[in-house]
Amino acid sequence: MKMSGAEILIDSLKEMGADTIFGYPGGQALPIYDALYDSDINHLLTRHEQGAVHAADGYARASGKVGVCLATSGPGATNLVTGIANAYMDSVPLVAITGQVPTSLLGRDSFQEVDITGITLPITKHNYIVKDIRDLGRIVKEAFYVASTGRPGPVLIDIPKDISAGEMDYHRNGFLDLPGYNPPRKGKEELLNQAFKAIAISQRPVIYAGGGVVSAAAHQELKQLAETLLAPVATTLMGLGGFPEDHPLALGMLGMHGTKYANYAICDCDLLIAVGVRFDDRVTGKVESFAPHAKIIHIDIDPAEMGKNVRVDIPIAGDLKIVLNQLLERLEARLAGAWQDKVATWKKEYPLEFNEKGSGLKPQQIIQEIYRLTEGQARVTTEVGQHQMWAAQYYTYTKPRSFISSGGLGTMGYGFPAALGVQVACPEETVFDIAGDGSIQMNIQELATAVDYQLPVNVAIMNNGYLGMVRQWQEILYNRRYSYSEMKSPDYVKLAEAYGAEGYQITRQDEVAEVLQAAIQSQKPVLMDFVIEREENVLPFVPPGKALNEMLG
Amino acid sequence: MYHTLAVLVENSPGVLARVAGLFSRRGYNIDSLAVGRTDNPTISRMTIVVEGDERVLEQVSKQLHKLVDVIKIGDITAAPHVDRELVLIKVNANANTRGEVMQIAQVFRAAIVDYGHKNLTLECTGNQEKISAFEEALQPFGIKELVRTGKVAMLRGAKYTNITKTKEED
């Protein structure tokens, strides 16, 4: 059948099961937009390309499907860059499509030309520029396959205008040409045997679980592993929800702002089973003192993560779900002993806690209230900073894909557009973006998108009039010299109303539950300005470069 | 320590940038890199000489594996292999010195590929030590221009590096 490049693109997207695109049109993307006009693909117009890529990312994280975003060439493409880097760092399956100047104008500094494949080389799992319309269908399929298999990640396809506007006789076929792409699946037998031996002689095992558990949908296997070994489970920020936090073996988050008992358990264990993690510096603290007494088994889909940051004794590359099942087949249940008692004592002695007294609202208490009123069933996104850590600490996550946050890149302005993507993926669910007054101002324009598509997300701003985490570091590490971290906000109530959303300002304790309840009930997007204690700190805090047991607070 | 990697890659635009970018981004030192297409026109072969200890090498090779365009990587340093480099040197040579330069060329089995009134251009092939010795021998005459290809290498005997084995089986 005679089809244009743009029609082939849309047909291939549908073939790959993509029914939703977040995008923003422009000159070189016009042929694609013209084809979208007749298609039944659900396209959401954001107010900034960064909003589109974060929304696609949120959509992907909530649904487990590949997120798709679309932008024009030049500035449209560069506005995607932060979002692509964000998806790359957190291993989110994403296909980013950009318009490009016609092939005849490439390399001539044409209007709105930018070398986006060059720019995104280090932040994509793979990328393509389509120079021949006959390659287009195959490239789209490869992009989805590469993005969603192995260690997931973003793939960019740059499509020059003469390719999207060109025509060819097209028929679907399943051909992929990826001779160099073979992600590992099963763990090697010899390494599994070493793992069994290490497990058998261990007295104090701990599981350190990350985002890979969520990506691989291996949460059931993880739970089974923990229950079989009676091994306490510490989760990373990305792993929250991968293990139910109300489980007796749950240690909550480890690392820089982890619970004391999680960090103590890591420091004291004699066997660390690291699953779907990458030993980030925010997790390990001082590398030399990380799990100093432990033999380390590392299970991950990406062999390059093994031994990258921390020495590993038993590196098992493979699909987490498959490898955990390989282990579970042969493991026998253990009985509780002194180790489990010791961990239980730590949990009792050093709970997560905050000073409930103070002049302003307590952010921790607000988040606990959100947890209570949503019965732990909300999808929570966050921006980046203090509120993100409080959201990680004080909401109890029990299901995978319920906590959606910018972990690796730490992108302020991520949470709100991501929440829109989450709401699109989960239209019946309650979605909260827990935000700070700094972060929310980075992509506030997406309020228009939220109103436009009637996405009833609830934005809870923890407003302390500071870039709170910057201020906290300045307080502790820079002798209270608050250099450019104090920040004024607009009137969020008026702002919300101007956009056609609902706005509330909350200053008193007794208003918190009432406003939250109203927001949850509302069919509109709601902006809640919680005026919180200005100098509240995130604790515990392991200062950078310190060992995990050298925490403050 | 220097390692010699034989890397098979897809012969696609941008693959050199991907490989070179990976090395600079992750702070690995490339000593030399030679690339050209193989008997299969869709596949190119790179010979990369990289400096680093075992740990660095393991990371280099794992990170290279992650590039979708990279089909296969072999570290052939420890195995018996042939390695060669080619150099072109334009050296001063007048009526008085020309004879001596040509004698040196003969000793090194170098070919004279261009003959001028004031200079000679010589082509020499060999391993890196030989090339360096050749360069040193010509230094006193005044080298006007010098270009080296970087090392290419191949396993000796019946062993070979090709794409029939997938990366996973390495």
XYZ file of C-alpha atoms in Angstrom:
723
model
C 0.000 0.000 0.000
C 1.263 3.484 -0.873
C 1.932 5.273 2.424
C 3.748 8.396 3.548
C 6.601 8.180 6.041
C 4.359 9.784 8.661
C 1.666 7.164 8.013
C 4.234 4.380 8.275
C 5.378 5.876 11.583
C 1.844 5.923 12.972
C 1.097 2.444 11.668
C 4.288 1.138 13.287
C 3.469 2.870 16.584
C 0.103 1.131 16.583
C 1.720 -2.155 15.639
C 3.906 -1.749 18.730
C 0.850 -1.130 20.900
C 1.401 2.583 21.466
C -1.947 4.360 21.748
C -0.885 7.534 23.567
C 1.604 10.237 22.590
C 2.642 13.331 24.509
C 3.886 15.984 22.142
C 4.236 19.459 20.776
C 4.132 20.295 17.050
C 6.439 22.443 14.953
C 7.635 22.998 11.383
C 9.604 19.837 10.697
C 7.075 17.656 12.519
C 4.148 18.913 10.429
C 3.847 15.855 8.162
C 3.686 13.665 11.291
C 1.061 15.905 12.875
C -0.920 15.874 9.649
C -1.043 12.078 9.783
C -1.977 12.191 13.488
C -5.002 14.310 12.552
C -6.637 11.264 10.935
C -5.410 8.665 13.397
C -7.058 7.267 16.511
C -3.875 7.680 18.556
C -4.529 9.731 21.668
C -2.225 12.747 21.439
C -1.891 15.092 24.409
C -0.575 18.568 23.736
C 1.608 19.772 26.594
C 2.757 23.352 27.062
C 6.471 22.615 26.818
C 8.382 19.724 25.283
C 9.934 18.966 28.663
C 6.396 18.466 29.959
C 5.779 15.999 27.131
C 8.826 13.853 27.805
C 8.255 13.759 31.577
C 4.592 12.908 31.026
C 5.595 10.060 28.700
C 8.075 8.934 31.364
C 5.403 9.013 34.090
C 3.025 7.147 31.791
C 5.681 4.472 31.214
C 6.541 4.102 34.897
C 2.922 3.809 35.953
C 1.819 1.420 33.198
C 4.975 -0.553 32.423
C 4.407 0.230 28.748
C 6.751 2.199 26.506
C 6.127 5.955 26.807
C 6.101 7.941 23.580
C 6.815 11.642 23.112
C 7.034 13.722 19.981
C 8.647 17.085 19.280
C 9.834 19.128 16.377
C 13.462 19.732 15.389
C 15.907 22.181 16.957
C 14.542 23.723 20.173
C 11.743 21.156 20.322
C 14.325 18.408 20.325
C 16.689 20.094 22.801
C 13.786 20.695 25.173
C 13.435 16.909 25.385
C 17.037 16.431 26.449
C 16.603 16.703 30.237
C 13.663 14.314 30.126
C 15.583 11.804 28.009
C 18.551 11.954 30.400
C 16.103 11.495 33.268
C 14.623 8.373 31.666
C 18.101 7.049 30.883
C 19.318 7.383 34.472
C 16.212 5.642 35.825
C 16.013 3.003 33.045
C 12.562 4.008 31.812
C 11.340 2.585 28.486
C 10.725 5.601 26.271
C 10.625 6.311 22.554
C 11.270 9.957 21.711
C 10.452 11.014 18.170
C 11.792 14.268 16.752
C 11.204 16.058 13.483
C 14.345 17.055 11.603
C 15.179 19.317 8.671
C 15.023 17.580 5.274
C 18.054 15.372 4.493
C 19.146 17.850 1.789
C 19.520 20.576 4.440
C 21.260 18.432 7.091
C 24.612 19.732 8.258
C 24.076 23.248 6.940
C 22.995 24.930 10.164
C 19.515 25.190 8.681
C 16.673 26.904 10.529
C 15.786 24.854 13.631
C 18.428 22.274 12.828
C 20.243 20.605 15.685
C 22.220 17.354 15.736
C 19.916 15.671 18.240
C 21.316 12.181 17.690
C 24.759 13.603 18.506
C 23.438 15.470 21.542
C 21.576 12.453 22.923
C 24.310 9.897 22.202
C 25.374 9.568 25.854
C 21.821 9.692 27.282
C 19.958 7.214 25.091
C 20.138 3.454 25.061
C 20.270 3.806 21.295
C 19.264 6.401 18.742
C 18.530 6.672 15.036
C 18.320 9.238 12.302
C 16.198 7.922 9.456
C 17.845 8.664 6.119
C 15.894 6.240 3.964
C 12.122 5.833 4.160
C 12.540 2.074 3.605
C 14.244 1.815 7.016
C 11.515 3.674 8.918
C 9.169 0.798 9.805
C 12.022 -1.421 10.962
C 13.603 1.392 13.001
C 10.370 2.138 14.881
C 10.015 -1.531 15.776
C 13.643 -1.813 16.816
C 13.274 1.316 18.932
C 10.377 -0.182 20.889
C 12.158 -3.507 21.225
C 15.410 -1.953 22.459
C 13.595 0.498 24.782
C 11.522 -2.190 26.484
C 13.808 -5.232 26.689
C 16.965 -5.907 28.676
C 17.673 -2.901 30.862
C 14.962 -0.527 29.665
C 15.874 2.941 28.478
C 15.050 5.775 26.110
C 15.530 5.451 22.347
C 15.331 8.479 20.054
C 14.255 8.472 16.418
C 15.071 11.594 14.406
C 12.932 11.853 11.265
C 13.837 14.394 8.561
C 10.862 16.082 6.956
C 11.435 14.602 3.490
C 11.294 11.128 5.072
C 8.007 11.765 6.915
C 6.562 13.468 3.823
C 7.986 10.915 1.361
C 6.003 7.933 0.109
C 6.638 4.253 -0.460
C 4.816 0.997 -0.982
C 4.677 -0.338 2.591
C 3.713 -3.643 4.169
C 4.165 -4.560 7.801
C 6.841 -7.125 8.542
C 8.447 -8.174 11.786
C 12.042 -7.879 10.644
C 14.539 -6.540 13.172
C 18.231 -6.125 12.450
C 20.005 -6.150 15.806
C 22.916 -8.607 15.651
C 24.706 -6.884 18.544
C 21.777 -6.812 20.957
C 21.316 -9.862 23.177
C 20.339 -8.992 26.742
C 21.123 -11.768 29.235
C 18.271 -13.903 30.562
C 19.203 -16.852 32.751
C 21.864 -16.664 35.450
C 24.952 -18.816 34.936
C 24.755 -22.111 36.821
C 28.275 -21.845 38.199
C 27.536 -18.428 39.723
C 24.215 -19.620 41.111
C 26.075 -22.445 42.858
C 28.422 -19.928 44.421
C 25.388 -17.927 45.528
C 23.810 -20.971 47.185
C 27.022 -21.639 49.104
C 27.259 -18.024 50.246
C 23.625 -18.032 51.325
C 24.027 -21.335 53.174
C 26.876 -20.106 55.368
C 25.482 -16.630 55.997
C 24.235 -15.697 59.454
C 23.128 -12.118 58.793
C 21.681 -11.758 55.284
C 20.191 -8.504 53.965
C 18.504 -7.851 50.634
C 19.180 -4.525 48.916
C 16.472 -4.062 46.270
C 16.153 -1.409 43.594
C 14.273 -0.224 40.558
C 15.164 -3.371 38.636
C 12.662 -5.276 40.772
C 9.907 -2.976 39.532
C 11.087 -3.014 35.891
C 11.315 -6.801 35.827
C 7.996 -7.221 37.686
C 9.907 -9.446 40.103
C 8.231 -8.118 43.266
C 6.539 -11.450 44.057
C 9.807 -13.324 43.674
C 11.578 -10.757 45.850
C 8.983 -11.189 48.584
C 9.341 -14.945 48.368
C 13.124 -14.695 48.583
C 12.925 -12.458 51.647
C 10.400 -14.711 53.374
C 12.367 -17.848 52.560
C 15.616 -16.466 53.954
C 13.945 -14.263 56.580
C 16.235 -11.592 55.203
C 15.305 -7.965 55.900
C 14.834 -5.886 52.735
C 16.197 -2.361 52.279
C 14.937 -0.575 49.182
C 16.442 2.228 47.164
C 14.402 5.281 46.171
C 13.741 3.605 42.818
C 12.834 0.345 44.498
C 10.117 1.790 46.777
C 6.953 -0.235 46.286
C 8.966 -3.198 44.982
C 8.678 -4.662 48.469
C 5.657 -3.913 50.669
C 6.774 -1.460 53.334
C 4.207 -2.729 55.808
C 5.882 -6.149 55.727
C 7.705 -7.172 58.932
C 10.919 -7.707 56.939
C 10.798 -4.227 55.353
C 13.582 -1.851 56.347
C 12.354 1.049 54.219
C 14.832 3.102 52.253
C 18.595 2.887 52.760
C 21.312 5.412 51.964
C 21.777 9.126 52.479
C 18.257 9.679 53.858
C 17.536 6.062 54.642
C 16.243 4.721 57.925
C 18.823 4.142 60.615
C 17.884 0.485 60.873
C 18.323 -0.061 57.121
C 21.774 1.519 57.209
C 22.779 -0.344 60.381
C 21.652 -3.612 58.822
C 23.784 -2.929 55.733
C 26.792 -2.091 57.891
C 26.406 -5.226 59.984
C 25.279 -7.895 57.501
C 27.527 -10.764 56.424
C 25.683 -11.349 53.141
C 24.223 -8.668 50.904
C 21.946 -9.800 48.117
C 21.738 -6.822 45.762
C 18.868 -7.157 43.300
C 18.188 -4.732 40.450
C 20.444 -2.016 41.812
C 23.505 -0.070 40.697
C 25.258 0.934 43.936
C 24.614 4.657 43.466
C 26.688 7.007 45.627
C 23.512 8.226 47.365
C 23.000 4.636 48.490
C 26.524 3.556 49.379
C 27.924 6.652 51.038
C 31.673 6.115 51.403
C 32.254 3.133 49.126
C 35.064 1.597 51.198
C 32.786 1.341 54.231
C 29.740 -0.016 52.413
C 28.662 -3.410 53.755
C 32.208 -3.954 55.057
C 31.600 -7.421 56.516
C 29.477 -8.779 53.706
C 29.927 -11.092 50.802
C 27.997 -9.420 47.982
C 25.789 -11.214 45.476
C 24.725 -8.828 42.721
C 21.868 -9.798 40.426
C 21.066 -7.403 37.593
C 20.126 -7.368 33.925
C 23.086 -5.111 33.072
C 26.479 -6.848 33.331
C 28.206 -3.458 33.161
C 26.776 -2.565 36.580
C 28.723 -5.385 38.202
C 31.844 -4.149 39.890
C 31.335 -0.634 38.491
C 31.179 1.147 41.847
C 31.606 -1.544 44.491
C 33.506 -4.841 44.467
C 31.101 -7.735 44.043
C 31.858 -11.339 44.996
C 29.187 -13.093 42.967
C 27.956 -11.148 39.911
C 24.920 -12.771 38.305
C 23.793 -11.128 35.085
C 20.295 -12.005 33.995
C 16.618 -11.174 33.985
C 15.746 -10.637 37.637
C 12.507 -12.567 37.501
C 14.201 -15.576 35.914
C 17.259 -15.525 38.166
C 15.205 -15.148 41.355
C 13.105 -18.110 40.278
C 16.291 -20.089 39.613
C 17.326 -19.335 43.192
C 13.925 -19.984 44.730
C 13.739 -23.425 43.157
C 16.557 -24.605 45.348
C 16.378 -22.504 48.504
C 14.971 -23.833 51.742
C 13.091 -21.835 54.319
C 15.065 -20.575 57.278
C 14.137 -20.100 60.901
C 14.372 -16.791 62.690
C 17.399 -16.274 64.918
C 19.539 -13.678 66.628
C 19.873 -11.584 63.427
C 16.153 -11.092 63.001
C 15.924 -10.128 66.689
C 18.727 -7.642 66.328
C 17.092 -5.972 63.319
C 13.765 -5.864 65.155
C 15.471 -4.176 68.091
C 16.991 -1.535 65.810
C 13.591 -0.887 64.280
C 12.151 -0.339 67.731
C 15.055 1.727 69.013
C 15.637 3.975 66.007
C 12.310 4.585 64.277
C 11.871 7.262 61.630
C 10.740 10.252 63.612
C 10.304 13.982 63.478
C 9.687 16.722 65.997
C 5.962 17.314 65.888
C 6.215 20.671 67.619
C 6.867 23.885 65.737
C 5.249 27.035 64.451
C 4.408 25.814 60.945
C 2.909 22.699 59.420
C 5.043 19.571 59.449
C 5.600 18.148 55.971
C 6.063 14.642 57.341
C 2.695 14.856 59.014
C 1.029 16.102 55.800
C 2.442 13.146 53.875
C 1.277 10.717 56.555
C -2.148 12.322 56.242
C -2.103 11.833 52.446
C -1.264 8.183 53.102
C -4.113 7.829 55.579
C -6.744 9.529 53.408
C -5.755 7.646 50.225
C -5.547 4.390 52.215
C -2.104 3.852 50.708
C -3.643 3.383 47.274
C -2.508 6.610 45.568
C 0.079 6.892 42.842
C 2.612 9.355 44.186
C 5.007 11.336 42.027
C 7.524 13.810 43.372
C 9.741 16.611 42.295
C 13.285 16.717 43.677
C 14.442 17.950 47.047
C 13.390 17.718 50.674
C 9.738 16.971 49.884
C 10.898 14.043 47.715
C 12.747 12.489 50.633
C 9.839 13.078 53.022
C 7.522 11.494 50.448
C 9.889 8.514 50.277
C 10.070 8.224 54.062
C 6.540 8.927 55.292
C 4.188 7.373 52.745
C 4.051 3.590 53.088
C 4.373 2.074 49.623
C 3.038 -1.420 49.208
C 2.675 -1.819 45.448
C 5.161 -1.542 42.592
C 4.791 1.512 40.344
C 3.086 3.481 43.126
C 6.074 5.757 43.830
C 7.304 7.627 40.763
C 10.254 9.928 41.208
C 13.354 11.228 39.461
C 16.035 9.141 41.141
C 19.254 9.189 39.173
C 19.177 12.556 37.462
C 17.346 14.385 40.245
C 15.261 16.526 37.908
C 13.344 19.358 39.565
C 10.134 19.917 37.629
C 9.695 16.200 36.913
C 6.846 15.340 39.237
C 4.004 17.443 37.922
C 4.186 16.554 34.214
C 4.969 12.959 35.240
C 1.781 12.971 37.344
C -0.185 13.944 34.230
C 1.258 10.925 32.424
C 0.427 8.721 35.408
C -3.151 10.007 35.459
C -3.505 9.278 31.725
C -2.225 5.738 32.311
C -4.423 5.238 35.387
C -7.552 7.351 34.827
C -9.474 5.839 37.740
C -6.780 6.268 40.371
C -5.894 9.064 42.756
C -2.631 10.736 41.738
C -0.598 12.996 43.994
C 2.397 15.073 43.019
C 4.241 15.860 46.229
C 6.144 18.999 45.337
C 8.307 21.781 46.670
C 7.836 25.471 46.010
C 11.059 25.529 43.991
C 10.371 22.489 41.819
C 6.730 23.214 41.042
C 7.727 26.509 39.437
C 9.917 24.683 36.929
C 7.046 23.163 34.948
C 4.056 25.072 36.302
C 2.878 25.781 32.724
C 1.570 22.197 32.555
C -1.370 23.307 34.707
C -2.873 24.358 31.382
C -2.438 20.791 30.081
C -3.988 19.336 33.229
C -7.017 21.609 32.911
C -7.262 21.112 29.164
C -7.492 17.309 29.432
C -9.331 17.336 32.791
C -6.644 15.365 34.566
C -7.565 15.638 38.260
C -4.050 15.394 39.712
C -3.482 16.659 43.232
C -0.396 18.784 43.732
C 0.680 19.126 47.355
C 3.330 21.844 47.561
C 5.501 21.752 50.681
C 6.131 25.481 50.664
C 8.954 26.642 52.923
C 10.072 29.615 50.848
C 13.425 27.967 50.237
C 15.093 25.551 47.915
C 14.883 23.412 50.999
C 17.526 20.776 50.306
C 20.000 23.412 49.162
C 19.250 25.364 52.319
C 19.675 22.246 54.456
C 23.119 21.567 52.966
C 24.037 25.217 53.414
C 22.916 25.013 57.043
C 24.877 21.862 57.806
C 27.850 22.063 55.452
C 28.223 25.796 54.679
C 27.749 27.371 58.091
C 24.206 28.670 57.467
C 25.238 30.877 54.558
C 21.952 30.743 52.630
C 23.314 31.815 49.274
C 20.427 32.240 46.781
C 18.346 29.454 48.249
C 15.546 31.666 49.546
C 12.764 31.977 47.011
C 9.398 33.677 46.777
C 6.364 32.007 45.280
C 3.405 33.393 43.388
C -0.052 33.261 44.968
C -0.755 29.613 44.147
C -4.475 29.942 44.783
C -4.867 32.748 42.257
C -2.512 30.978 39.889
C -4.564 27.766 40.001
C -7.744 29.736 39.447
C -6.204 31.633 36.533
C -5.492 28.327 34.837
C -8.956 26.990 35.650
C -7.793 24.638 38.385
C -8.620 24.686 42.092
C -6.249 26.262 44.588
C -5.944 26.167 48.369
C -3.536 27.636 50.845
C -3.205 25.710 54.079
C -1.558 27.229 57.120
C -3.268 25.478 60.034
C -3.041 21.908 61.220
C -6.817 21.486 61.436
C -7.264 22.391 57.744
C -4.918 19.724 56.388
C -7.231 16.720 56.302
C -10.206 18.744 55.142
C -8.377 20.242 52.140
C -6.782 16.933 51.202
C -10.185 15.279 51.317
C -11.668 17.988 49.096
C -8.797 17.598 46.637
C -9.207 13.830 46.437
C -12.938 14.270 45.780
C -12.466 16.997 43.194
C -12.677 16.233 39.491
C -10.330 19.110 38.726
C -6.594 19.479 39.077
C -5.897 20.905 42.535
C -2.932 22.960 43.690
C -2.424 22.880 47.461
C -0.012 25.357 48.994
C 0.997 23.922 52.373
C 2.899 26.585 54.276
C 5.326 24.428 56.219
C 7.903 24.910 58.952
C 10.572 26.889 57.123
C 13.740 25.223 58.370
C 12.573 21.651 58.790
C 15.374 19.232 57.838
C 15.345 15.816 56.206
C 16.740 13.354 58.715
C 18.534 11.030 59.054
C 21.280 12.496 56.864
C 24.519 10.780 55.899
C 26.754 13.656 54.776
C 28.377 13.045 51.375
C 31.521 10.927 51.601
C 30.623 9.479 55.021
C 29.884 5.870 55.887
C 26.241 4.841 56.235
C 26.463 4.519 60.026
C 27.834 8.060 60.381
C 24.421 9.687 60.013
C 23.152 12.902 61.528
C 19.794 13.157 63.230
C 49.083 -2.158 30.848
C 48.045 -1.939 27.214
C 45.295 -4.164 25.875
C 44.395 -4.842 22.280
C 40.684 -5.230 21.568
C 39.239 -6.581 18.337
C 35.749 -5.096 18.033
C 33.204 -5.949 15.364
C 30.633 -3.221 14.827
C 27.796 -2.515 12.462
C 29.028 -0.464 9.535
C 26.568 2.345 10.267
C 27.018 6.104 10.443
C 27.772 7.312 13.922
C 29.251 4.062 15.211
C 32.742 5.574 15.501
C 31.297 8.547 17.394
C 29.477 6.168 19.747
C 32.626 4.207 20.530
C 34.902 7.248 20.803
C 32.294 9.097 22.881
C 32.029 6.181 25.282
C 35.777 6.192 25.894
C 36.008 9.923 26.552
C 32.817 10.036 28.635
C 33.912 7.285 30.981
C 37.509 8.469 31.122
C 39.210 5.517 29.413
C 42.417 6.204 27.503
C 42.573 5.123 23.874
C 46.155 4.649 22.716
C 45.157 3.932 19.136
C 42.076 3.063 17.147
C 42.025 1.706 13.604
C 38.819 0.974 11.754
C 37.762 -0.321 8.367
C 35.107 -2.520 6.881
C 35.447 -6.305 6.785
C 34.755 -8.877 4.061
C 31.114 -8.423 5.044
C 30.293 -4.857 3.903
C 27.714 -4.368 6.678
C 30.342 -4.964 9.357
C 33.408 -2.957 10.315
C 36.254 -4.039 12.518
C 38.009 -1.815 15.008
C 41.319 -2.530 16.641
C 41.447 -0.513 19.822
C 44.516 -0.268 22.019
C 43.513 0.859 25.476
C 45.507 1.460 28.621
C 44.280 0.302 32.018
C 44.254 -2.445 34.632
C 42.007 -5.515 34.620
C 39.155 -3.640 36.300
C 39.195 -0.829 33.748
C 39.365 -3.316 30.893
C 36.391 -5.242 32.238
C 34.368 -2.033 32.402
C 35.507 -0.918 28.924
C 34.449 -4.178 27.407
C 31.117 -4.340 29.280
C 30.282 -0.761 28.389
C 31.175 -1.430 24.735
C 28.870 -4.453 24.810
C 26.020 -2.142 25.794
C 26.269 -0.231 22.525
C 23.645 -1.703 20.256
C 25.934 -1.267 17.220
C 28.724 -3.319 18.778
C 28.430 -6.942 17.741
C 31.429 -8.603 19.300
C 34.473 -7.775 21.396
C 37.609 -9.846 21.879
C 40.553 -8.970 24.100
C 43.355 -10.600 22.137
C 46.224 -9.238 24.232
C 47.044 -12.500 25.966
C 46.460 -14.808 22.981
C 49.110 -15.268 20.298
C 48.395 -12.672 17.634
C 49.923 -10.739 14.769
C 49.815 -6.987 15.009
C 50.930 -4.502 12.417
C 51.057 -0.799 11.920
C 51.848 1.185 8.802
C 53.715 4.474 8.751
C 54.377 6.994 5.997
C 57.341 9.276 6.602
C 58.448 12.204 4.446
C 62.103 12.813 5.256
C 64.728 15.314 4.007
C 67.021 13.706 1.461
C 69.424 15.684 -0.744
C 72.117 14.355 -3.053
C 74.454 13.812 -0.081
C 72.080 12.017 2.263
C 69.779 10.177 -0.122
C 71.974 7.073 -0.256
C 72.058 6.734 3.482
C 68.280 7.158 3.808
C 67.757 4.487 1.169
C 70.056 2.160 3.057
C 68.036 2.637 6.238
C 64.896 1.939 4.226
C 66.419 -1.294 3.049
C 67.343 -2.383 6.582
C 63.737 -1.843 7.686
C 62.300 -3.296 4.466
C 60.555 -0.004 3.861
C 59.330 0.991 0.409
C 60.076 4.301 -1.259
C 56.678 5.504 -2.401
C 57.589 9.033 -3.538
C 60.873 10.449 -4.789
C 61.524 14.213 -4.714
C 64.533 16.461 -5.182
C 64.687 17.410 -1.547
C 62.892 14.527 0.119
C 61.806 10.896 0.051
C 58.535 9.410 1.242
C 58.893 5.995 2.831
C 56.321 3.387 3.738
C 57.092 0.911 6.475
C 55.006 -1.852 8.039
C 55.659 -3.691 11.266
C 54.896 -3.900 14.933
C 55.053 -0.782 17.054
C 58.681 -1.298 18.174
C 59.888 -1.569 14.596
C 57.959 1.515 13.528
C 59.400 3.486 16.417
C 62.933 2.308 15.629
C 62.430 3.289 11.988
C 61.268 6.729 12.994
C 64.259 7.139 15.295
C 66.675 6.122 12.541
C 65.285 8.789 10.208
C 65.121 11.526 12.841
C 68.671 12.902 12.185
C 67.792 13.673 8.532
C 64.819 15.790 9.471
C 61.309 14.330 9.314
C 58.962 16.725 7.482
C 55.768 14.742 7.941
C 54.744 11.493 9.585
C 51.481 9.533 9.659
C 50.758 6.236 11.450
C 47.658 4.120 10.982
C 47.402 2.795 14.520
C 47.628 -0.898 15.204
C 45.596 -3.597 13.479
C 45.713 -7.105 14.907
C 44.541 -10.661 14.289
C 44.745 -13.919 16.231
C 47.294 -16.483 15.054
C 46.484 -20.068 14.113
C 43.022 -21.535 13.765
C 41.357 -19.108 16.181
C 39.434 -16.215 14.778
C 37.123 -13.384 15.781
C 33.942 -13.359 13.762
C 30.264 -12.796 14.299
C 29.038 -16.387 14.233
C 29.314 -16.493 18.004
C 26.965 -14.111 19.742
C 28.167 -11.696 22.403
C 26.576 -13.704 25.184
C 28.668 -16.761 24.434
C 32.009 -14.967 24.738
